[in-house]
CSV table of C-alpha atoms in Angstrom, one decimal:
chain,number,residue,atom,x,y,z
I,5,MET,CA,-0.8,-52.4,73.7
I,6,GLY,CA,-3.7,-50.0,73.8
I,7,GLN,CA,-1.5,-46.9,73.4
I,8,TYR,CA,0.3,-48.5,70.4
I,9,ASP,CA,-3.1,-49.2,68.8
I,10,ASP,CA,-4.0,-45.6,69.2
I,11,VAL,CA,-0.8,-44.4,67.6
I,12,ALA,CA,-1.3,-46.8,64.7
I,13,ALA,CA,-4.8,-45.6,64.2
I,14,VAL,CA,-3.7,-42.0,64.1
I,15,ARG,CA,-0.9,-42.8,61.6
I,16,ALA,CA,-3.4,-44.7,59.4
I,17,SER,CA,-5.9,-41.8,59.6
I,18,THR,CA,-3.2,-39.3,58.7
I,19,LYS,CA,-2.0,-41.4,55.8
I,20,GLY,CA,-5.6,-41.7,54.6
I,21,ARG,CA,-6.1,-38.0,54.6
I,22,GLY,CA,-2.7,-37.0,53.0
I,23,GLY,CA,-2.8,-39.5,50.2
I,24,PRO,CA,-5.6,-38.0,48.2
I,25,VAL,CA,-4.2,-34.5,48.8
I,26,ARG,CA,-0.8,-35.4,47.4
I,27,GLY,CA,-2.5,-37.3,44.5
I,28,ALA,CA,-4.7,-34.3,43.7
I,29,GLY,CA,-1.6,-32.1,43.8
I,30,ARG,CA,0.2,-34.4,41.4
I,31,ALA,CA,-2.8,-34.5,39.1
I,32,ALA,CA,-3.0,-30.7,39.1
I,33,GLY,CA,0.7,-30.4,38.3
I,34,ARG,CA,0.3,-32.8,35.4
I,35,ALA,CA,-2.7,-30.8,34.2
I,36,GLY,CA,-0.8,-27.6,34.5
I,37,ARG,CA,2.1,-29.0,32.5
I,38,ALA,CA,-0.3,-30.3,29.9
I,39,CYS,CA,-1.9,-26.8,29.6
I,40,ARG,CA,1.5,-25.1,29.3
I,41,THR,CA,2.6,-27.6,26.7
I,42,ALA,CA,-0.6,-27.1,24.7
I,43,GLY,CA,-0.3,-23.3,25.0
I,44,ALA,CA,3.3,-23.5,23.8
I,45,ALA,CA,2.2,-25.6,20.9
I,46,VAL,CA,-0.5,-23.1,20.0
I,47,ARG,CA,1.8,-20.1,20.4
I,48,ARG,CA,4.7,-21.7,18.5
I,49,PRO,CA,3.4,-21.1,14.9
I,50,PHE,CA,2.6,-17.5,15.8
I,51,THR,CA,5.8,-16.8,17.5
I,52,ALA,CA,7.8,-18.5,14.7
I,53,THR,CA,5.9,-16.5,12.1
I,54,GLY,CA,6.6,-13.3,14.1
I,55,ARG,CA,10.3,-14.1,14.3
I,56,GLY,CA,10.4,-14.8,10.6
I,57,ILE,CA,8.7,-11.6,9.8
I,58,ARG,CA,11.0,-9.7,12.1
I,59,ARG,CA,14.1,-11.3,10.5
I,60,ALA,CA,12.8,-10.4,7.0
I,61,THR,CA,12.0,-6.8,7.8
I,62,HIS,CA,15.1,-6.1,9.8
I,63,ALA,CA,17.6,-7.8,7.3
I,64,HIS,CA,20.6,-6.1,5.7
I,65,GLY,CA,20.8,-3.3,8.3
I,66,ALA,CA,17.1,-2.3,8.2
I,67,GLY,CA,16.8,-3.2,11.9
I,68,GLU,CA,19.6,-1.0,13.0
I,69,SER,CA,18.6,2.0,10.8
I,70,GLY,CA,14.9,1.8,11.8
I,71,LEU,CA,13.7,1.0,8.3
I,72,GLY,CA,12.4,-2.4,9.6
I,73,LYS,CA,10.0,-0.6,11.9
I,74,LEU,CA,8.7,1.5,9.1
I,75,ILE,CA,8.2,-1.6,6.9
I,76,GLU,CA,6.1,-3.1,9.7
I,77,LEU,CA,4.2,0.1,10.2
I,78,HIS,CA,3.4,0.3,6.4
I,79,ALA,CA,2.2,-3.3,6.5
I,80,VAL,CA,-0.2,-2.4,9.3
I,81,ASN,CA,-1.4,0.7,7.3
I,82,SER,CA,-2.0,-1.3,4.2
I,83,ALA,CA,-3.9,-4.0,6.1
I,84,GLY,CA,-6.2,-1.4,7.6
I,85,ASP,CA,-6.8,0.3,4.3
I,86,MET,CA,-7.7,-3.0,2.7
I,87,LEU,CA,-10.3,-3.7,5.5
I,88,ILE,CA,-12.0,-0.4,4.8
I,89,THR,CA,-11.9,-1.1,1.0
I,90,VAL,CA,-13.6,-4.4,1.6
I,91,ALA,CA,-16.3,-2.7,3.6
I,92,LEU,CA,-16.9,0.1,1.1
I,93,ALA,CA,-16.8,-2.3,-1.9
I,94,SER,CA,-19.4,-4.6,-0.4
I,95,THR,CA,-21.6,-1.6,0.3
I,96,VAL,CA,-21.1,0.6,-2.8
I,97,PHE,CA,-20.5,-2.1,-5.4
I,98,PHE,CA,-21.6,-5.6,-4.6
I,99,SER,CA,-24.9,-4.9,-2.7
I,100,VAL,CA,-26.9,-3.5,-5.6
I,101,PRO,CA,-27.4,-4.2,-9.3
I,102,THR,CA,-24.8,-3.0,-11.9
I,103,ASP,CA,-26.7,0.1,-13.0
I,104,GLN,CA,-27.1,1.3,-9.4
I,105,ALA,CA,-23.6,0.3,-8.6
I,106,ARG,CA,-22.2,2.5,-11.4
I,107,GLY,CA,-24.2,5.4,-10.0
I,108,ARG,CA,-23.0,4.8,-6.5
I,109,VAL,CA,-19.3,4.5,-7.5
I,110,ALA,CA,-19.6,7.6,-9.6
I,111,LEU,CA,-21.1,9.4,-6.6
I,112,TYR,CA,-18.3,8.1,-4.5
I,113,LEU,CA,-15.7,9.4,-6.9
I,114,ALA,CA,-17.5,12.8,-7.1
I,115,VAL,CA,-18.0,13.2,-3.4
I,116,THR,CA,-14.6,12.0,-2.3
I,117,MET,CA,-12.2,12.5,-5.1
I,118,ALA,CA,-13.3,16.0,-6.2
I,119,PRO,CA,-12.7,17.5,-2.8
I,120,PHE,CA,-9.5,15.4,-2.6
I,121,ALA,CA,-8.3,17.0,-5.8
I,122,LEU,CA,-8.5,20.4,-4.1
I,123,LEU,CA,-7.1,19.2,-0.7
I,124,ALA,CA,-4.3,17.0,-2.1
I,125,PRO,CA,-2.1,19.9,-3.2
I,126,VAL,CA,-2.4,21.4,0.2
I,127,VAL,CA,-1.5,18.2,2.2
I,128,GLY,CA,2.1,18.1,1.1
I,129,PRO,CA,3.0,21.7,1.9
I,130,LEU,CA,1.1,21.6,5.1
I,131,LEU,CA,3.0,18.6,6.3
I,132,ASP,CA,6.3,20.2,5.1
I,133,ARG,CA,5.6,22.9,7.7
I,134,VAL,CA,5.6,20.4,10.6
I,135,PRO,CA,8.7,18.3,9.9
I,136,HIS,CA,9.5,17.9,13.6
I,137,GLY,CA,6.2,16.0,14.2
I,138,ARG,CA,6.3,13.3,11.6
I,139,ARG,CA,5.7,10.4,14.0
I,140,ALA,CA,2.8,12.3,15.6
I,141,ALA,CA,1.5,13.1,12.1
I,142,MET,CA,1.6,9.4,11.1
I,143,ALA,CA,-0.1,8.5,14.4
I,144,GLY,CA,-2.7,11.2,13.9
I,145,ALA,CA,-3.5,9.8,10.4
I,146,MET,CA,-3.9,6.3,11.9
I,147,LEU,CA,-6.1,7.5,14.7
I,148,ALA,CA,-8.2,9.6,12.3
I,149,ARG,CA,-8.9,6.5,10.2
I,150,ALA,CA,-9.7,4.5,13.3
I,151,VAL,CA,-12.4,7.0,14.4
I,152,LEU,CA,-13.7,7.3,10.8
I,153,ALA,CA,-14.0,3.6,10.5
I,154,LEU,CA,-16.2,3.5,13.6
I,155,THR,CA,-18.2,6.4,12.1
I,156,MET,CA,-18.8,4.5,8.9
I,157,SER,CA,-19.8,1.3,10.7
I,158,GLY,CA,-23.2,2.8,11.4
I,159,ALA,CA,-23.9,3.8,7.8
I,160,VAL,CA,-22.2,1.0,5.9
I,161,ALA,CA,-25.3,-1.3,6.1
I,162,THR,CA,-27.6,1.3,4.6
I,163,GLY,CA,-25.2,3.0,2.2
I,164,GLY,CA,-26.4,6.5,3.3
I,165,LEU,CA,-24.9,9.7,2.1
I,166,GLU,CA,-23.1,10.2,5.4
I,167,LEU,CA,-20.8,7.4,4.3
I,168,TYR,CA,-19.1,9.5,1.7
I,169,PRO,CA,-17.8,12.4,3.8
I,170,ALA,CA,-16.2,9.8,6.1
I,171,ALA,CA,-14.7,8.1,3.1
I,172,LEU,CA,-13.2,11.4,2.1
I,173,GLY,CA,-11.7,11.8,5.5
I,174,VAL,CA,-10.2,8.3,5.2
I,175,LEU,CA,-8.7,9.1,1.8
I,176,VAL,CA,-7.2,12.4,3.0
I,177,SER,CA,-5.8,10.7,6.1
I,178,SER,CA,-4.3,7.9,4.0
I,179,LYS,CA,-2.7,10.5,1.7
I,180,ALA,CA,-1.3,12.4,4.6
I,181,TYR,CA,0.3,9.2,5.9
I,182,GLY,CA,1.7,8.4,2.4
I,183,VAL,CA,3.3,11.9,2.2
I,184,VAL,CA,4.9,11.6,5.6
I,185,ARG,CA,6.1,8.1,4.9
I,186,SER,CA,7.8,9.4,1.7
I,187,ALA,CA,9.6,11.9,3.9
I,188,VAL,CA,10.6,9.4,6.5
I,189,VAL,CA,12.2,6.8,4.2
I,190,PRO,CA,15.3,8.8,3.3
I,191,ARG,CA,16.0,9.3,7.0
I,192,LEU,CA,16.0,5.6,7.7
I,193,LEU,CA,18.1,4.3,4.8
I,194,PRO,CA,20.6,1.6,5.9
I,195,HIS,CA,24.2,1.8,4.8
I,196,ARG,CA,24.7,1.2,1.1
I,197,PHE,CA,20.9,1.1,0.6
I,198,SER,CA,19.4,2.9,-2.4
I,199,LEU,CA,16.1,4.7,-2.0
I,200,VAL,CA,14.5,2.6,-4.7
I,201,LYS,CA,15.4,-0.6,-2.9
I,202,ALA,CA,14.1,0.8,0.4
I,203,ASN,CA,10.9,1.8,-1.2
I,204,SER,CA,10.5,-1.6,-2.9
I,205,ARG,CA,10.8,-3.3,0.5
I,206,VAL,CA,8.2,-1.0,2.0
I,207,THR,CA,5.9,-1.5,-0.9
I,208,LEU,CA,6.3,-5.2,-1.0
I,209,ALA,CA,5.4,-5.4,2.7
I,210,GLY,CA,2.3,-3.4,2.0
I,211,LEU,CA,1.3,-5.8,-0.8
I,212,LEU,CA,1.8,-8.8,1.3
I,213,ALA,CA,-0.3,-7.3,4.2
I,214,THR,CA,-3.0,-6.4,1.7
I,215,GLY,CA,-3.1,-10.0,0.5
I,216,VAL,CA,-3.6,-11.3,4.0
I,217,ALA,CA,-6.1,-8.6,5.0
I,218,ALA,CA,-8.4,-9.1,1.9
I,219,PRO,CA,-9.6,-12.6,2.9
I,220,LEU,CA,-9.7,-11.6,6.5
I,221,GLY,CA,-12.0,-8.7,5.6
I,222,ALA,CA,-14.2,-11.0,3.5
I,223,GLY,CA,-14.5,-13.3,6.5
I,224,LEU,CA,-15.4,-10.5,8.8
I,225,HIS,CA,-18.0,-9.3,6.4
I,226,LEU,CA,-19.8,-12.6,6.8
I,227,LEU,CA,-20.4,-11.6,10.4
I,228,GLY,CA,-21.9,-8.3,9.3
I,229,PRO,CA,-21.2,-5.4,7.0
I,230,ALA,CA,-19.7,-3.3,9.9
I,231,TRP,CA,-17.2,-5.9,11.1
I,232,PRO,CA,-14.4,-5.1,8.6
I,233,LEU,CA,-14.6,-1.6,9.8
I,234,TYR,CA,-14.3,-2.7,13.4
I,235,GLY,CA,-11.3,-4.7,12.4
I,236,ALA,CA,-9.8,-1.6,10.6
I,237,CYS,CA,-10.3,0.4,13.8
I,238,VAL,CA,-8.3,-2.1,15.8
I,239,VAL,CA,-5.6,-2.3,13.1
I,240,PHE,CA,-5.2,1.5,12.9
I,241,GLY,CA,-5.0,1.7,16.7
I,242,VAL,CA,-2.1,-0.6,16.5
I,243,GLY,CA,-0.6,1.5,13.8
I,244,ALA,CA,-0.9,4.6,15.9
I,245,PHE,CA,1.1,2.9,18.6
I,246,LEU,CA,3.8,1.7,16.2
I,247,SER,CA,4.2,5.2,14.8
I,248,PHE,CA,5.8,6.3,18.0
I,249,THR,CA,8.2,3.3,18.0
I,250,LEU,CA,10.0,4.8,15.0
I,251,PRO,CA,13.4,6.3,15.7
I,252,HIS,CA,13.5,10.0,16.8
I,253,LYS,CA,15.6,10.9,13.7
I,254,VAL,CA,12.5,10.7,11.5
I,255,ASP,CA,11.5,14.0,13.0
I,256,SER,CA,14.7,15.6,11.8
I,257,ALA,CA,14.3,18.2,9.0
I,258,ARG,CA,17.9,19.2,8.4
I,259,GLY,CA,18.5,20.3,4.8
I,260,GLU,CA,14.9,20.0,3.7
I,261,ALA,CA,12.7,22.6,1.9
I,262,PRO,CA,9.5,22.5,0.0
I,263,ALA,CA,9.6,22.2,-3.8
I,264,PRO,CA,6.8,23.5,-6.1
I,265,LEU,CA,5.6,21.1,-8.8
I,266,ALA,CA,5.6,23.6,-11.6
I,267,ALA,CA,8.5,25.9,-12.6
I,268,GLY,CA,6.1,28.9,-12.7
I,269,GLN,CA,5.1,28.6,-9.1
I,270,ARG,CA,7.0,31.1,-7.0
I,271,ALA,CA,8.1,31.1,-3.4
I,272,ARG,CA,10.0,33.7,-1.3
I,273,ARG,CA,13.1,32.6,-3.2
I,274,PRO,CA,13.2,30.8,-6.6
I,275,ARG,CA,13.3,27.1,-5.9
I,276,PRO,CA,13.7,24.3,-8.4
I,277,GLY,CA,10.6,22.2,-9.2
I,278,LEU,CA,10.1,18.9,-10.8
I,279,ARG,CA,10.0,20.6,-14.2
I,280,THR,CA,13.3,22.4,-13.7
I,281,VAL,CA,15.5,19.5,-12.6
I,282,GLY,CA,15.6,17.9,-16.0
I,283,ARG,CA,13.5,16.1,-18.6
I,284,SER,CA,14.0,12.7,-17.0
I,285,VAL,CA,11.8,13.5,-14.0
I,286,LEU,CA,9.2,15.3,-16.1
I,287,HIS,CA,8.9,12.5,-18.7
I,288,GLY,CA,9.1,9.9,-16.0
I,289,LEU,CA,6.2,11.5,-14.1
I,290,GLN,CA,4.1,11.7,-17.3
I,291,ALA,CA,4.7,8.1,-18.1
I,292,ASN,CA,3.8,7.1,-14.5
I,293,ALA,CA,0.7,9.2,-14.7
I,294,ALA,CA,-0.5,7.3,-17.8
I,295,LEU,CA,0.2,3.9,-16.1
I,296,ARG,CA,-1.6,5.0,-12.9
I,297,ALA,CA,-4.5,6.1,-15.0
I,298,LEU,CA,-4.5,2.7,-16.7
I,299,SER,CA,-4.7,1.1,-13.2
I,300,GLY,CA,-7.7,3.2,-12.2
I,301,PHE,CA,-9.4,2.5,-15.5
I,302,LEU,CA,-8.9,-1.2,-15.3
I,303,ILE,CA,-10.1,-1.4,-11.7
I,304,PHE,CA,-13.5,0.2,-12.4
I,305,PHE,CA,-14.0,-0.8,-16.0
I,306,LEU,CA,-13.3,-4.5,-15.4
I,307,ALA,CA,-15.2,-4.5,-12.1
I,308,PHE,CA,-18.4,-3.6,-13.9
I,309,LEU,CA,-17.6,-5.5,-17.0
I,310,LEU,CA,-17.0,-8.8,-15.2
I,311,ARG,CA,-20.3,-8.4,-13.2
I,312,GLU,CA,-22.1,-8.5,-16.5
I,313,GLN,CA,-19.7,-10.8,-18.5
I,314,PRO,CA,-17.9,-13.1,-16.1
I,315,LEU,CA,-14.9,-15.0,-17.2
I,316,GLY,CA,-15.7,-18.4,-18.7
I,317,GLY,CA,-17.7,-20.5,-16.4
I,318,LEU,CA,-16.9,-18.5,-13.3
I,319,SER,CA,-19.2,-16.4,-11.1
I,320,PRO,CA,-18.7,-12.6,-11.1
I,321,ALA,CA,-17.1,-12.7,-7.6
I,322,LEU,CA,-14.6,-15.3,-8.7
I,323,SER,CA,-13.9,-13.5,-11.9
I,324,LEU,CA,-13.1,-10.3,-10.0
I,325,GLY,CA,-11.0,-12.3,-7.5
I,326,LEU,CA,-9.0,-13.9,-10.3
I,327,VAL,CA,-8.2,-10.5,-11.9
I,328,ALA,CA,-7.3,-9.0,-8.5
I,329,VAL,CA,-4.9,-11.9,-7.8
I,330,ALA,CA,-3.3,-11.4,-11.2
I,331,ALA,CA,-2.9,-7.7,-10.7
I,332,GLY,CA,-1.5,-8.2,-7.2
I,333,THR,CA,0.9,-10.9,-8.4
I,334,GLY,CA,2.1,-8.6,-11.2
I,335,ASN,CA,2.6,-5.7,-8.7
I,336,ALA,CA,4.6,-7.9,-6.3
I,337,LEU,CA,6.7,-9.2,-9.2
I,338,GLY,CA,7.4,-5.7,-10.4
I,339,THR,CA,8.4,-4.6,-6.9
I,340,ALA,CA,10.7,-7.6,-6.5
I,341,ILE,CA,12.3,-6.9,-9.9
I,342,GLY,CA,12.7,-3.3,-9.0
I,343,ALA,CA,14.6,-4.2,-5.8
I,344,TRP,CA,16.9,-6.4,-7.9
I,345,LEU,CA,17.4,-3.8,-10.6
I,346,ARG,CA,17.9,-1.0,-8.0
I,347,ALA,CA,18.5,2.3,-9.8
I,348,ARG,CA,20.0,1.0,-13.1
I,349,GLY,CA,18.9,3.0,-16.1
I,350,PRO,CA,15.5,4.2,-14.7
I,351,GLU,CA,14.7,6.1,-17.9
I,352,VAL,CA,15.1,3.0,-20.0
I,353,ILE,CA,13.0,1.0,-17.5
I,354,ILE,CA,10.2,3.4,-17.6
I,355,ALA,CA,10.3,3.5,-21.4
I,356,VAL,CA,10.3,-0.3,-21.6
I,357,VAL,CA,7.5,-0.9,-19.2
I,358,LEU,CA,5.3,1.8,-20.8
I,359,THR,CA,5.9,0.2,-24.2
I,360,LEU,CA,5.2,-3.3,-22.7
I,361,ALA,CA,1.9,-2.0,-21.2
I,362,LEU,CA,0.9,-0.6,-24.6
I,363,GLY,CA,1.7,-3.8,-26.4
I,364,VAL,CA,-0.2,-5.9,-23.9
I,365,THR,CA,-3.2,-3.6,-24.0
I,366,VAL,CA,-3.3,-3.6,-27.8
I,367,THR,CA,-3.0,-7.4,-27.9
I,368,ALA,CA,-5.8,-7.7,-25.4
I,369,ALA,CA,-8.1,-5.4,-27.5
I,370,VAL,CA,-7.4,-7.5,-30.6
I,371,PHE,CA,-7.9,-10.9,-29.0
I,372,TYR,CA,-10.6,-10.1,-26.4
I,373,ALA,CA,-13.4,-11.6,-28.4
I,374,VAL,CA,-11.5,-14.9,-28.7
I,375,LEU,CA,-9.6,-15.3,-25.4
I,376,ALA,CA,-11.3,-13.0,-23.0
I,377,SER,CA,-10.2,-14.9,-19.9
I,378,VAL,CA,-6.6,-15.0,-20.8
I,379,VAL,CA,-6.3,-11.4,-22.1
I,380,VAL,CA,-8.1,-9.9,-19.1
I,381,THR,CA,-5.9,-11.6,-16.5
I,382,ALA,CA,-2.7,-11.0,-18.6
I,383,THR,CA,-3.6,-7.3,-18.9
I,384,ALA,CA,-4.2,-6.9,-15.2
I,385,ALA,CA,-0.9,-8.7,-14.4
I,386,ALA,CA,1.0,-6.6,-16.9
I,387,ALA,CA,-0.5,-3.4,-15.6
I,388,GLY,CA,0.4,-4.2,-12.0
I,389,LEU,CA,4.0,-5.2,-13.0
I,390,CYS,CA,4.5,-2.1,-15.2
I,391,GLN,CA,3.1,0.3,-12.7
I,392,ALA,CA,5.3,-1.0,-9.9
I,393,LEU,CA,8.5,-0.9,-11.9
I,394,ALA,CA,7.7,2.5,-13.3
I,395,LYS,CA,7.0,4.0,-9.9
I,396,LEU,CA,10.2,2.6,-8.4
I,397,SER,CA,12.1,4.0,-11.4
I,398,LEU,CA,10.5,7.4,-10.9
I,399,ASP,CA,11.6,7.3,-7.3
I,400,ALA,CA,15.1,6.6,-8.5
I,401,LEU,CA,15.0,9.6,-10.9
I,402,ILE,CA,13.8,11.9,-8.2
I,403,GLN,CA,16.5,10.6,-5.9
I,404,ARG,CA,19.2,11.2,-8.6
I,405,ASP,CA,18.1,14.5,-10.1
I,406,VAL,CA,16.3,16.4,-7.4
I,407,PRO,CA,18.6,18.1,-4.8
I,408,GLU,CA,18.4,16.5,-1.4
I,409,SER,CA,17.0,19.7,0.2
I,410,PHE,CA,13.9,19.5,-2.1
I,411,ARG,CA,13.6,15.7,-2.5
I,412,THR,CA,11.0,15.2,0.2
I,413,SER,CA,8.6,17.8,-1.2
I,414,ALA,CA,9.1,16.4,-4.7
I,415,PHE,CA,8.0,13.0,-3.6
I,416,ALA,CA,4.8,14.5,-2.1
I,417,ARG,CA,4.0,16.4,-5.3
I,418,SER,CA,4.6,13.4,-7.6
I,419,GLU,CA,2.3,11.3,-5.4
I,420,THR,CA,-0.4,13.9,-5.7
I,421,VAL,CA,-0.2,13.9,-9.5
I,422,LEU,CA,-0.3,10.1,-9.6
I,423,GLN,CA,-3.3,9.9,-7.3
I,424,LEU,CA,-5.3,12.3,-9.4
I,425,SER,CA,-4.3,10.4,-12.6
I,426,TRP,CA,-5.8,7.3,-11.0
I,427,VAL,CA,-9.0,9.2,-10.3
I,428,VAL,CA,-9.2,10.3,-14.0
I,429,GLY,CA,-8.7,6.8,-15.2
I,430,GLY,CA,-11.3,5.5,-12.8
I,431,GLY,CA,-13.8,8.1,-14.0
I,432,LEU,CA,-13.2,7.1,-17.6
I,433,GLY,CA,-13.7,3.4,-16.7
I,434,ILE,CA,-17.1,4.2,-15.2
I,435,ALA,CA,-18.2,6.4,-18.1
I,436,LEU,CA,-17.5,4.0,-20.9
I,437,PRO,CA,-20.0,1.4,-22.1
I,438,LEU,CA,-19.4,-2.1,-20.9
I,439,HIS,CA,-17.8,-3.4,-24.1
I,440,GLY,CA,-14.5,-5.2,-23.7
I,441,VAL,CA,-12.9,-4.4,-27.0
I,442,LEU,CA,-13.9,-0.7,-26.8
I,443,GLY,CA,-12.6,-0.3,-23.3
I,444,LEU,CA,-9.2,-1.9,-24.0
I,445,ALA,CA,-8.9,0.1,-27.2
I,446,VAL,CA,-9.4,3.4,-25.3
I,447,ALA,CA,-6.9,2.3,-22.7
I,448,ALA,CA,-4.4,1.5,-25.5
I,449,ALA,CA,-5.0,4.9,-27.1
I,450,VAL,CA,-4.2,6.7,-23.8
I,451,LEU,CA,-1.0,4.7,-23.4
I,452,ALA,CA,0.0,5.3,-27.1
I,453,LEU,CA,-0.4,9.0,-26.5
I,454,ALA,CA,1.8,8.8,-23.4
I,455,ALA,CA,4.4,6.8,-25.2
I,456,ALA,CA,4.6,9.3,-28.1
I,457,VAL,CA,5.1,12.1,-25.6
I,458,THR,CA,7.6,10.5,-23.2
I,459,VAL,CA,9.5,7.5,-24.6
I,460,ARG,CA,11.8,9.5,-27.0
I,461,GLY,CA,12.6,12.0,-24.3
I,462,LEU,CA,13.4,9.3,-21.7
I,463,LEU,CA,15.8,7.5,-24.0
I,464,THR,CA,17.4,10.8,-25.0
I,465,ALA,CA,17.9,11.8,-21.4
I,466,ASP,CA,19.3,8.4,-20.6
I,467,ARG,CA,21.9,8.8,-23.4
I,468,GLN,CA,22.8,12.2,-22.1
I,469,HIS,CA,23.3,10.8,-18.6
I,470,GLY,CA,25.3,7.9,-20.0
I,471,SER,CA,27.6,10.4,-21.9
I,472,ALA,CA,28.0,12.4,-18.7
I,473,ARG,CA,29.0,9.3,-16.7
I,474,ALA,CA,31.4,8.3,-19.4
I,475,ARG,CA,33.1,11.8,-19.4
I,476,VAL,CA,33.4,11.6,-15.7
I,477,ALA,CA,34.9,8.2,-15.9
């Protein structure tokens, strides 16, 4: 019996030791499963959102052609630019009284935009000479802004003068990216896709990304004035990586050649410019320049006006936010309408939206004293819608009337003209007294002059193209 008692004791002892171990293992397994379930639940919204975005950007053949990757890259680019804009706006505009803010913004335009006016005409031709390195050029523009964002992070709190050369570098790098992107889009068109539809998709993605990045930048700014710039550095780093995921065909330059903006500019051989391909492109560019100048004017004029005269019952920040939302909504709506209209009657579309912008601005000037809140938001929304539709229609005109071998360079030249028009409008908005009726009346006068110069020519050109199509039919 003694030996049986010993065996029983050993078994009991072994059971006592193994029970807790197996129990602990089961508990650990349950904990691991719970953690995996919780992790999956946390990841599910993000992965579902990512899949939804991928389906949207890669729809209708955009995934197969590579346009979907460009759409995603442009969204990243727009988000990074918005983070830098939030950091600069908080430093140059919001952190000081209105009089000092006007001086700082004027200094910003002088230090950054004046050199840009000299550099911008060089950017396009310079990039035209390196067509086989477009992905590298886009990545370089992203990396340059990432480095410049870190450089500005040390000066953004004090608003020192060293901030402005870095801002100039950011502007030039952003312009370089935009020029290269314009050259890349035609290489990534899906089957039966028009250029205006492709551009509208890219632009809409940028607008949506901007809308997401703006509150994110405001939240980062609560942590410190440099945090939006840190975020921009990370975003641009991601953009540099995404640039190299574009298809290799974007580095192709078959059939492309630079196109001078003016007919009088000479190259080794006579080449058509934007003025020599027909009145449609010239008048379309003039109308777009007026609408872009209106955009720059409203941005700066309303920014200062609403600091001193907020919309009824709202704070200056909320007033500016309301106007910004209205402008963004109008821009997005115009882009969506442009995608739906595609390339139908671009001359008529430009003439209509220019006339619409003129009518809205005149109405706003007349009724500003009575319904300031309504007319300001309506003007911002109308300006955004008209600018988006006019730009997409100008793209359609260049696509239709400029030979394929010169189209890329033509897009670069038109973008330079529009950027400089925005600067001129912004400078006018800073220079004018902060009087709502006066400012809107000046804006209406500029649009009236543009309409007088361009609308008749656009409609005549449309009739001529319609007659030519009828003869062919």
